[in-house]
mmCIF file of C-alpha atoms in Angstrom:
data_model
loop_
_atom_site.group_PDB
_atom_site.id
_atom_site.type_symbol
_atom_site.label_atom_id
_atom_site.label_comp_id
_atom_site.label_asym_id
_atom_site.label_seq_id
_atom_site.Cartn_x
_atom_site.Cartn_y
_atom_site.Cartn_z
ATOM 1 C CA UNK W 1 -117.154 187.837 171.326
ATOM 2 C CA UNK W 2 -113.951 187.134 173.596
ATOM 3 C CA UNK W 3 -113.406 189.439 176.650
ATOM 4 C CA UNK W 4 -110.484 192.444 175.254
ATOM 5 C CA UNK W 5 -106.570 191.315 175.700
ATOM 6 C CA UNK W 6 -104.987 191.524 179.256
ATOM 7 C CA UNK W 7 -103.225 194.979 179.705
ATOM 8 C CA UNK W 8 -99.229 193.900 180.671
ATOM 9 C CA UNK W 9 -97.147 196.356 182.098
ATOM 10 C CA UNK W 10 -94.156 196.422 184.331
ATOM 11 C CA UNK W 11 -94.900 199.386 186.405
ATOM 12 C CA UNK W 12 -96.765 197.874 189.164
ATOM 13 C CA UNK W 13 -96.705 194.491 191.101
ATOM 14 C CA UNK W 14 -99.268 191.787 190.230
ATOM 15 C CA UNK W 15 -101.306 190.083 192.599
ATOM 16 C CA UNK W 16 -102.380 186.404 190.623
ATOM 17 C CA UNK W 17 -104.931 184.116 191.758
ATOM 18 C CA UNK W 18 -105.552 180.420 190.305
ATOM 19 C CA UNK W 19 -108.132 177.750 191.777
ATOM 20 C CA UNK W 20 -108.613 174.362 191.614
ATOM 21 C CA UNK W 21 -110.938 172.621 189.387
ATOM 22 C CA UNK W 22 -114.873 173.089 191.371
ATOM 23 C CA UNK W 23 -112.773 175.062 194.028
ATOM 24 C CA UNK W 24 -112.151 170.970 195.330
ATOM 25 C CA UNK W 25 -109.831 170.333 198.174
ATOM 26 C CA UNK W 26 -106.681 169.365 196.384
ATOM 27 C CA UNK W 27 -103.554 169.592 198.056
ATOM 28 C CA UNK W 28 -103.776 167.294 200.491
ATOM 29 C CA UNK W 29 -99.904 167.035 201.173
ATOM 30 C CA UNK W 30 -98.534 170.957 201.559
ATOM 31 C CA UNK W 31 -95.393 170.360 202.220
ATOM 32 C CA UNK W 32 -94.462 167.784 199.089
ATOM 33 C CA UNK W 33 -96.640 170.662 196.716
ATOM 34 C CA UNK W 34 -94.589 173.795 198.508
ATOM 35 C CA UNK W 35 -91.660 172.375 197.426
ATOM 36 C CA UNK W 36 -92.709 171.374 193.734
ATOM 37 C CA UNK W 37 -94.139 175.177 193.702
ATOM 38 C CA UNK W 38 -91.390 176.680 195.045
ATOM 39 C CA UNK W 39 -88.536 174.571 192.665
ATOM 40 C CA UNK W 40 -90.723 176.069 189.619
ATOM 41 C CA UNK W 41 -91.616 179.627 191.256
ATOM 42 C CA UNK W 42 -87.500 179.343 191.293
ATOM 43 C CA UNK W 43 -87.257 178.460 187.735
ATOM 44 C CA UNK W 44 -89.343 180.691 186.289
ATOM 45 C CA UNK W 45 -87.935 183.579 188.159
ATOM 46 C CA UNK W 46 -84.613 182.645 186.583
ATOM 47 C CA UNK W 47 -85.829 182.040 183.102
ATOM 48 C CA UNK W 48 -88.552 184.895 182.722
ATOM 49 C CA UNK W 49 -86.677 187.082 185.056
ATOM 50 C CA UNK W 50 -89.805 187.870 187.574
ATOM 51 C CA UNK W 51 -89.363 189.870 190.700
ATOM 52 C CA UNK W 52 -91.711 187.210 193.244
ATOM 53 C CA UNK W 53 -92.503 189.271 196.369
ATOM 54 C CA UNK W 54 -94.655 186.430 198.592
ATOM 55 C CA UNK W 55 -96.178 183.263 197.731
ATOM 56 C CA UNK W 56 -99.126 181.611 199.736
ATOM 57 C CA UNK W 57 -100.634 177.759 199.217
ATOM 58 C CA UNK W 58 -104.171 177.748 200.312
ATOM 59 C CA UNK W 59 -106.131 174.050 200.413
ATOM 60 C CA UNK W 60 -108.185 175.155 196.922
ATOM 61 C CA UNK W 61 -105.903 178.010 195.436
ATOM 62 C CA UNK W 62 -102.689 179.760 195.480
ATOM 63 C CA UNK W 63 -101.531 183.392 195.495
ATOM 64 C CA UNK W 64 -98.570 185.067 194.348
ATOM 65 C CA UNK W 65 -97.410 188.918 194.426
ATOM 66 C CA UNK W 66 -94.384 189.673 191.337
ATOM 67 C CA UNK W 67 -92.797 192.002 189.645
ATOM 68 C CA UNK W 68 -92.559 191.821 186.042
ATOM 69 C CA UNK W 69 -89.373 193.175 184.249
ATOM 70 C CA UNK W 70 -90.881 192.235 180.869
ATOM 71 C CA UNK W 71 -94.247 192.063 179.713
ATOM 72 C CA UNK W 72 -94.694 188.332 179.900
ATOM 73 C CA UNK W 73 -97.202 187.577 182.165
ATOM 74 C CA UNK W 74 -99.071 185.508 179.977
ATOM 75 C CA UNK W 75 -96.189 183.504 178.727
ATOM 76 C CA UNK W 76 -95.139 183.156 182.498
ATOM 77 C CA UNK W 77 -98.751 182.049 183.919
ATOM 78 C CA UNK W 78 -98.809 179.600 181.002
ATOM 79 C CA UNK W 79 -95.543 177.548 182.079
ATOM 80 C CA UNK W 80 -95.761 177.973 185.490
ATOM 81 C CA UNK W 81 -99.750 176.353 185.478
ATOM 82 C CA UNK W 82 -98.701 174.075 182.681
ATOM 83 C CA UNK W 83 -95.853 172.719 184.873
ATOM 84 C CA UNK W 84 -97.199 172.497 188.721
#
């Protein structure tokens, strides 16, 4: 039996977590992956129109805070981890 559908709402900000593969060291070069992140974060913002609020790299994972105006989280999680 699969786990029950995500609730998506635009209400309240949402604080999304992904990790690496084995939680392995992968992002060796920051600054080359910050700006890949950020020129998709940027896209996405435009063509979902998301609210992002902060966005932080870590060596194994990233985090970001946003704002949805739609309910399209999924769609949204799906291009931007698709993409990066």
């Amino acid at each position: 039996m699969g786990r029950p559908l995500r609730i998506v709402q635009t209400k309240y900000p949402y604080h999304i977590i992904t990790r690496t593969n084995n939680k392995e060291f992968r992002f060796l070069n920051k600054k080359k992956v910050i700006k890949l992140m950020a020129k998709y974060l940027n896209m996405i913002k435009k063509k979902y129109n998301i609210k992002l609020m902060h966005f932080v790299l870590m060596s194994t994972h990233y985090h970001f805070i946003c704002w949805l105006t739609e309910e399209n989280l999924p769609k949204v999680m799906q291009v931007f981890n698709g993409t990066v």
